[in-house]
Short mmCIF file of C-alpha atoms in Angstrom, two decimals:
data_model
loop_
_atom_site.label_atom_id
_atom_site.label_comp_id
_atom_site.label_asym_id
_atom_site.label_seq_id
_atom_site.Cartn_x
_atom_site.Cartn_y
_atom_site.Cartn_z
CA MET A 1 229.95 76.97 -36.17
CA CYS A 2 231.05 75.11 -39.29
CA SER A 3 228.61 72.25 -38.46
CA SER A 4 225.71 74.71 -38.17
CA SER A 5 226.62 76.34 -41.50
CA ALA A 6 226.82 72.93 -43.21
CA ASP A 7 223.42 71.80 -41.78
CA LEU A 8 221.90 75.10 -42.89
CA SER A 9 223.36 74.59 -46.46
CA LEU A 10 221.94 71.07 -46.55
CA GLU A 11 218.56 72.29 -45.49
CA LEU A 12 218.52 75.02 -48.15
CA VAL A 13 219.49 72.48 -50.74
CA ASP A 14 216.71 70.09 -49.59
CA PHE A 15 214.28 72.97 -49.68
CA GLY A 16 215.41 73.98 -53.18
CA LEU A 17 214.99 70.41 -54.44
CA THR A 18 211.58 70.06 -52.80
CA TYR A 19 210.37 73.38 -54.36
CA GLU A 20 211.66 72.42 -57.80
CA LEU A 21 209.93 69.01 -57.51
CA ALA A 22 206.64 70.66 -56.48
CA ASP A 23 206.95 73.16 -59.30
CA ASN A 24 207.45 70.33 -61.86
CA ILE A 25 204.51 68.49 -60.48
CA THR A 26 202.24 71.52 -60.66
CA SER A 27 203.38 72.46 -64.21
CA HIS A 28 203.27 68.93 -65.79
CA VAL A 29 200.53 67.24 -63.88
CA ILE A 30 198.14 69.94 -62.97
CA LEU A 31 198.50 72.87 -65.44
CA ALA A 32 199.57 71.01 -68.64
CA PRO A 33 196.18 69.16 -69.22
CA ARG A 34 194.31 72.46 -68.55
CA ARG A 35 196.54 74.30 -71.06
CA LEU A 36 195.86 71.54 -73.65
CA ARG A 37 192.14 71.68 -73.03
CA ASP A 38 192.17 75.48 -73.32
CA SER A 39 194.17 75.32 -76.46
CA ALA A 40 191.80 72.72 -78.01
CA GLN A 41 188.78 74.96 -77.17
CA THR A 42 190.38 77.93 -78.74
CA GLU A 43 191.15 76.09 -81.85
CA ALA A 44 187.65 74.66 -82.00
CA CYS A 45 186.15 78.16 -81.68
CA SER A 46 188.46 79.51 -84.32
CA SER A 47 187.52 76.82 -86.83
CA ARG A 48 183.85 77.25 -86.02
CA LEU A 49 184.01 81.00 -86.61
CA ALA A 50 185.94 80.42 -89.91
CA ALA A 51 183.36 78.01 -91.17
CA GLU A 52 180.37 80.21 -90.45
CA PRO A 53 177.75 77.52 -90.79
CA SER A 54 174.17 78.25 -91.82
CA ASN A 55 171.25 78.21 -89.29
CA VAL A 56 170.20 74.79 -90.39
CA ARG A 57 173.75 73.30 -90.07
CA ARG A 58 174.27 75.05 -86.75
CA LEU A 59 171.02 73.64 -85.45
CA THR A 60 171.83 70.18 -86.74
CA ALA A 61 175.32 70.25 -85.12
CA ALA A 62 173.81 71.47 -81.82
CA LEU A 63 171.17 68.70 -81.75
CA LYS A 64 173.51 65.90 -83.04
CA GLY A 65 173.43 63.08 -80.54
CA PHE A 66 171.04 65.08 -78.27
CA GLN A 67 170.10 63.32 -75.10
CA ALA A 68 168.21 64.45 -72.03
CA PRO A 69 170.71 66.23 -69.79
CA PRO A 70 171.44 64.58 -66.40
CA LEU A 71 170.25 66.30 -63.26
CA HIS A 72 173.72 67.22 -62.12
CA ALA A 73 174.32 68.99 -65.51
CA LEU A 74 171.24 71.11 -64.98
CA VAL A 75 172.29 71.94 -61.40
CA THR A 76 176.05 72.58 -62.00
CA GLY A 77 175.69 74.22 -65.48
CA ASP A 78 177.75 71.66 -67.50
CA ASN A 79 179.52 73.52 -70.24
CA ARG A 80 178.67 70.96 -72.92
CA TRP A 81 174.95 71.25 -72.30
CA ALA A 82 175.13 75.04 -72.00
CA SER A 83 176.94 75.29 -75.29
CA LYS A 84 174.22 73.23 -77.06
CA LEU A 85 171.46 75.29 -75.57
CA ARG A 86 173.32 78.52 -76.64
CA HIS A 87 173.62 77.20 -80.13
CA VAL A 88 169.88 76.49 -80.35
CA HIS A 89 168.92 79.83 -78.81
CA GLY A 90 171.27 81.74 -81.12
CA SER A 91 169.37 80.31 -84.11
CA LEU A 92 166.06 81.61 -83.05
CA LYS A 93 164.69 84.76 -84.84
CA PRO A 94 164.08 87.64 -84.83
CA LYS A 95 166.97 89.24 -82.96
CA GLY A 96 166.83 92.06 -80.52
CA PRO A 97 164.07 94.25 -79.24
CA GLY A 98 163.21 95.95 -82.50
CA CYS A 99 163.54 99.59 -83.58
CA ASN A 100 160.02 100.83 -83.17
CA ASP A 101 158.30 102.30 -80.06
CA GLN A 102 160.98 104.98 -79.80
CA THR A 103 158.64 107.51 -78.13
CA ARG A 104 155.73 107.26 -75.73
CA ASN A 105 153.16 108.33 -78.37
CA GLU A 106 154.56 105.86 -80.85
CA ARG A 107 154.38 103.07 -78.34
CA LEU A 108 150.79 103.97 -77.36
CA LEU A 109 149.71 104.21 -81.03
CA ASN A 110 151.22 100.83 -81.84
CA ALA A 111 149.61 99.15 -78.77
CA ILE A 112 146.10 100.62 -79.61
CA THR A 113 146.31 99.59 -83.21
CA SER A 114 147.09 96.01 -82.16
CA LEU A 115 143.80 95.68 -80.22
CA PRO A 116 141.53 95.33 -83.36
CA LEU A 117 143.20 92.03 -84.10
CA ILE A 118 141.80 90.76 -80.83
CA ALA A 119 138.32 91.83 -81.79
CA VAL A 120 138.63 90.28 -85.25
CA GLY A 121 139.82 87.01 -83.68
CA LEU A 122 136.90 86.87 -81.36
CA HIS A 123 134.42 87.68 -84.12
CA THR A 124 136.01 85.00 -86.39
CA MET A 125 135.79 82.45 -83.67
CA ARG A 126 132.01 83.13 -83.21
CA GLU A 127 131.20 83.23 -86.86
CA ARG A 128 133.06 80.25 -88.27
CA SER A 129 131.49 76.84 -88.29
CA SER A 130 134.52 74.67 -89.28
CA VAL A 131 137.21 73.58 -86.84
CA GLU A 132 139.88 75.13 -89.07
CA GLY A 133 138.00 78.47 -89.13
CA VAL A 134 137.68 78.59 -85.34
CA GLN A 135 141.43 77.78 -85.11
CA PHE A 136 142.15 80.65 -87.47
CA GLY A 137 140.11 83.00 -85.23
CA ALA A 138 141.98 81.79 -82.10
CA SER A 139 145.34 82.35 -83.80
CA LEU A 140 144.20 85.98 -84.72
CA LEU A 141 143.41 86.51 -81.08
CA GLY A 142 146.86 85.28 -80.16
CA VAL A 143 148.52 87.64 -82.62
CA GLY A 144 146.59 90.55 -81.13
CA ILE A 145 147.60 89.63 -77.55
CA ALA A 146 151.22 89.02 -78.53
CA ALA A 147 151.51 92.32 -80.49
CA THR A 148 149.94 94.36 -77.67
CA ALA A 149 152.18 92.77 -75.08
CA TYR A 150 155.26 93.40 -77.19
CA HIS A 151 154.49 97.02 -77.83
CA VAL A 152 153.78 97.82 -74.16
CA SER A 153 156.88 95.95 -72.95
CA SER A 154 160.31 97.14 -72.12
CA GLY A 155 163.64 95.95 -70.75
CA ARG A 156 164.99 92.41 -71.20
CA LEU A 157 161.50 90.92 -71.74
CA ARG A 158 160.93 93.00 -74.84
CA LYS A 159 163.23 90.91 -77.17
CA HIS A 160 161.53 87.67 -76.09
CA LEU A 161 158.05 89.13 -76.77
CA ARG A 162 159.27 90.30 -80.20
CA LYS A 163 160.02 86.65 -81.05
CA LEU A 164 156.59 85.65 -79.74
CA ASP A 165 154.96 88.35 -81.93
CA TYR A 166 156.71 86.94 -85.16
CA TRP A 167 155.96 83.39 -84.16
CA SER A 168 152.35 84.10 -83.58
CA ILE A 169 151.96 85.66 -87.00
CA SER A 170 153.53 82.60 -88.65
CA LEU A 171 151.16 80.41 -86.68
CA CYS A 172 148.20 82.53 -87.77
CA THR A 173 149.07 82.33 -91.41
CA THR A 174 149.53 78.57 -91.13
CA ALA A 175 146.01 78.30 -89.63
CA ALA A 176 144.63 80.51 -92.35
CA VAL A 177 146.02 78.20 -95.06
CA ARG A 178 144.46 75.23 -93.37
CA ALA A 179 141.07 76.96 -93.24
CA ALA A 180 141.23 78.21 -96.82
CA LEU A 181 142.29 75.03 -98.70
CA PRO A 182 139.75 72.43 -99.77
CA ALA A 183 138.67 69.73 -97.40
CA LYS A 184 140.01 67.00 -99.69
CA SER A 185 143.57 68.31 -99.31
CA GLN A 186 143.44 68.63 -95.47
CA ALA A 187 145.77 65.59 -94.91
CA LYS A 188 148.54 67.09 -96.99
CA THR A 189 147.89 70.52 -95.47
CA ARG A 190 148.37 69.10 -91.98
CA LEU A 191 151.69 67.51 -92.92
CA ALA A 192 152.92 70.80 -94.55
CA SER A 193 151.64 72.77 -91.54
CA VAL A 194 153.71 70.66 -89.14
CA ALA A 195 156.88 71.19 -91.24
CA LEU A 196 156.28 74.92 -91.47
CA LEU A 197 155.60 75.21 -87.75
CA ALA A 198 158.84 73.39 -86.99
CA LEU A 199 160.69 76.03 -89.14
CA ALA A 200 158.79 78.95 -87.69
CA PRO A 201 160.96 79.58 -84.66
CA PHE A 202 164.05 79.90 -86.90
CA GLN A 203 162.54 81.54 -89.98
CA PRO A 204 159.17 83.00 -89.01
CA SER A 205 159.14 85.59 -91.76
CA THR A 206 159.86 82.86 -94.37
CA VAL A 207 156.98 80.77 -93.01
CA THR A 208 154.60 83.76 -93.04
CA ALA A 209 155.55 84.59 -96.65
CA ILE A 210 154.96 81.05 -97.87
CA ASN A 211 151.66 80.78 -96.20
CA ALA A 212 150.49 84.19 -97.40
CA GLY A 213 151.38 83.29 -100.99
CA ILE A 214 149.51 79.96 -100.87
CA ALA A 215 146.43 81.77 -99.38
CA GLN A 216 146.54 84.47 -102.05
CA LEU A 217 146.73 81.89 -104.78
CA GLU A 218 143.75 79.98 -103.37
CA PHE A 219 141.83 83.25 -102.91
CA ALA A 220 142.49 84.22 -106.61
CA ARG A 221 141.51 80.78 -107.87
CA CYS A 222 138.23 80.81 -105.94
CA SER A 223 137.37 84.35 -106.90
CA HIS A 224 137.98 83.47 -110.54
CA ARG A 225 135.38 80.67 -110.29
CA CYS A 226 133.00 82.53 -107.97
CA PRO A 227 132.25 86.22 -108.96
CA GLN A 228 130.86 86.92 -105.46
CA LEU A 229 134.40 86.66 -104.07
CA ARG A 230 136.06 89.06 -106.46
CA ALA A 231 135.32 92.23 -104.62
CA ALA A 232 136.59 90.74 -101.21
CA HIS A 233 139.60 89.42 -102.97
CA ARG A 234 140.48 92.75 -104.46
CA ARG A 235 140.10 94.48 -101.08
CA GLN A 236 142.14 91.81 -99.39
CA ALA A 237 144.96 91.86 -101.92
CA ALA A 238 145.13 95.72 -102.01
CA SER A 239 145.25 96.03 -98.19
CA LEU A 240 147.83 93.21 -97.91
CA ALA A 241 150.02 94.86 -100.57
CA ALA A 242 149.83 98.26 -98.88
CA GLY A 243 150.54 96.73 -95.50
CA LEU A 244 153.53 94.89 -96.77
CA ALA A 245 154.86 98.14 -98.24
CA CYS A 246 154.49 99.81 -94.88
CA PHE A 247 156.29 96.88 -93.16
CA GLY A 248 159.08 96.98 -95.71
CA MET A 249 159.78 100.66 -95.44
CA GLU A 250 159.68 100.66 -91.62
CA ASP A 251 163.43 101.06 -91.26
CA ILE A 252 163.47 104.07 -93.64
CA ALA A 253 160.47 105.52 -91.77
CA MET A 254 162.37 105.24 -88.45
CA GLN A 255 165.23 107.32 -89.89
CA HIS A 256 162.72 110.08 -90.76
CA LYS A 257 160.89 109.69 -87.39
CA TRP A 258 157.67 108.54 -89.10
CA GLY A 259 156.49 106.55 -86.16
CA PHE A 260 152.94 106.08 -87.59
CA VAL A 261 154.06 103.61 -90.35
CA HIS A 262 154.09 100.60 -88.11
CA ALA A 263 150.60 101.48 -86.81
CA MET A 264 149.47 101.71 -90.43
CA TRP A 265 150.84 98.19 -91.02
CA HIS A 266 148.81 97.02 -88.03
CA CYS A 267 145.56 98.51 -89.48
CA LEU A 268 146.10 97.29 -93.05
CA ALA A 269 147.12 93.82 -91.87
CA CYS A 270 144.00 93.58 -89.66
CA TYR A 271 141.78 94.54 -92.59
CA ALA A 272 143.48 91.99 -94.86
CA VAL A 273 143.02 89.11 -92.47
CA SER A 274 139.45 90.07 -91.68
CA SER A 275 138.72 89.99 -95.49
CA ALA A 276 139.98 86.47 -95.59
CA ASN A 277 136.77 85.51 -93.70
CA ALA A 278 134.92 85.74 -97.03
CA LEU A 279 137.10 82.92 -98.50
CA ILE A 280 136.78 80.79 -95.35
CA GLN A 281 132.97 81.27 -95.41
CA HIS A 282 132.92 80.20 -99.01
CA LYS A 283 134.84 76.95 -98.14
CA GLU A 284 132.53 76.23 -95.30
CA THR A 285 129.53 76.57 -97.58
CA GLN A 286 131.03 74.30 -100.14
CA THR A 287 131.76 71.62 -97.45
CA GLU A 288 128.26 71.79 -96.13
CA MET A 289 126.75 71.49 -99.64
CA SER A 290 129.03 68.47 -100.39
CA HIS A 291 127.95 66.80 -97.08
CA GLY A 292 124.31 67.52 -97.87
CA ALA A 293 124.56 66.05 -101.27
#
């Protein structure tokens, strides 16, 4: 009886030592590195949030040392590559699905007023004789298609189509600048266009504003020298100013349930870009005369 009790005590002691040894191995060998890694990730996230870098710095950091991801990273979803892709995607603008199209009638009105851009784009492609003019017409066609698709969309696809809508507008204004500037400055214009198009996915509104300003200055310069362009320039400038006013007050209009304001922006913007054809035709005529001379 005593021998059995002693053996049982020894077995319990051995089991206790074995359990303690296993617990130490688990804590120090398996869990400790994981805790250190989690702690390091938490500290890195806290420091990144505290720094709040700009979009350009965030994009630079995300693309620093960028290499093509290996196949196993794409299949298994490597956290490092997923983090870089999330950083790049988070810098793309605009954000969210937008605040318009709140009712069925508003959605229908916005979709219908996007269609004239398609007609203007097709007409411009037929009428223009220069490569830059045809490209401008094609970009107008793209804007009309993107805007119509955005306004009839819903669900998760809508926020992506909103980005496409903004990006197509910035592309269109870039094409307008290339078509409006003199032929002798086309080399510099191409270089500037590449730089602006690279910025467009991250700051499409900024790119659109820069291009619109350049085109307006060129239109004003040409209309000052050519009286035949002055009437077209006045119409284009007035419609553009009114359209930008509608676009700027859209948030206020949504609060008062004025759903027609965005549709007015569509109509005024369409008329403004169609009026730009007068300037592009003037440039094409000058180019043909210089080649004939």
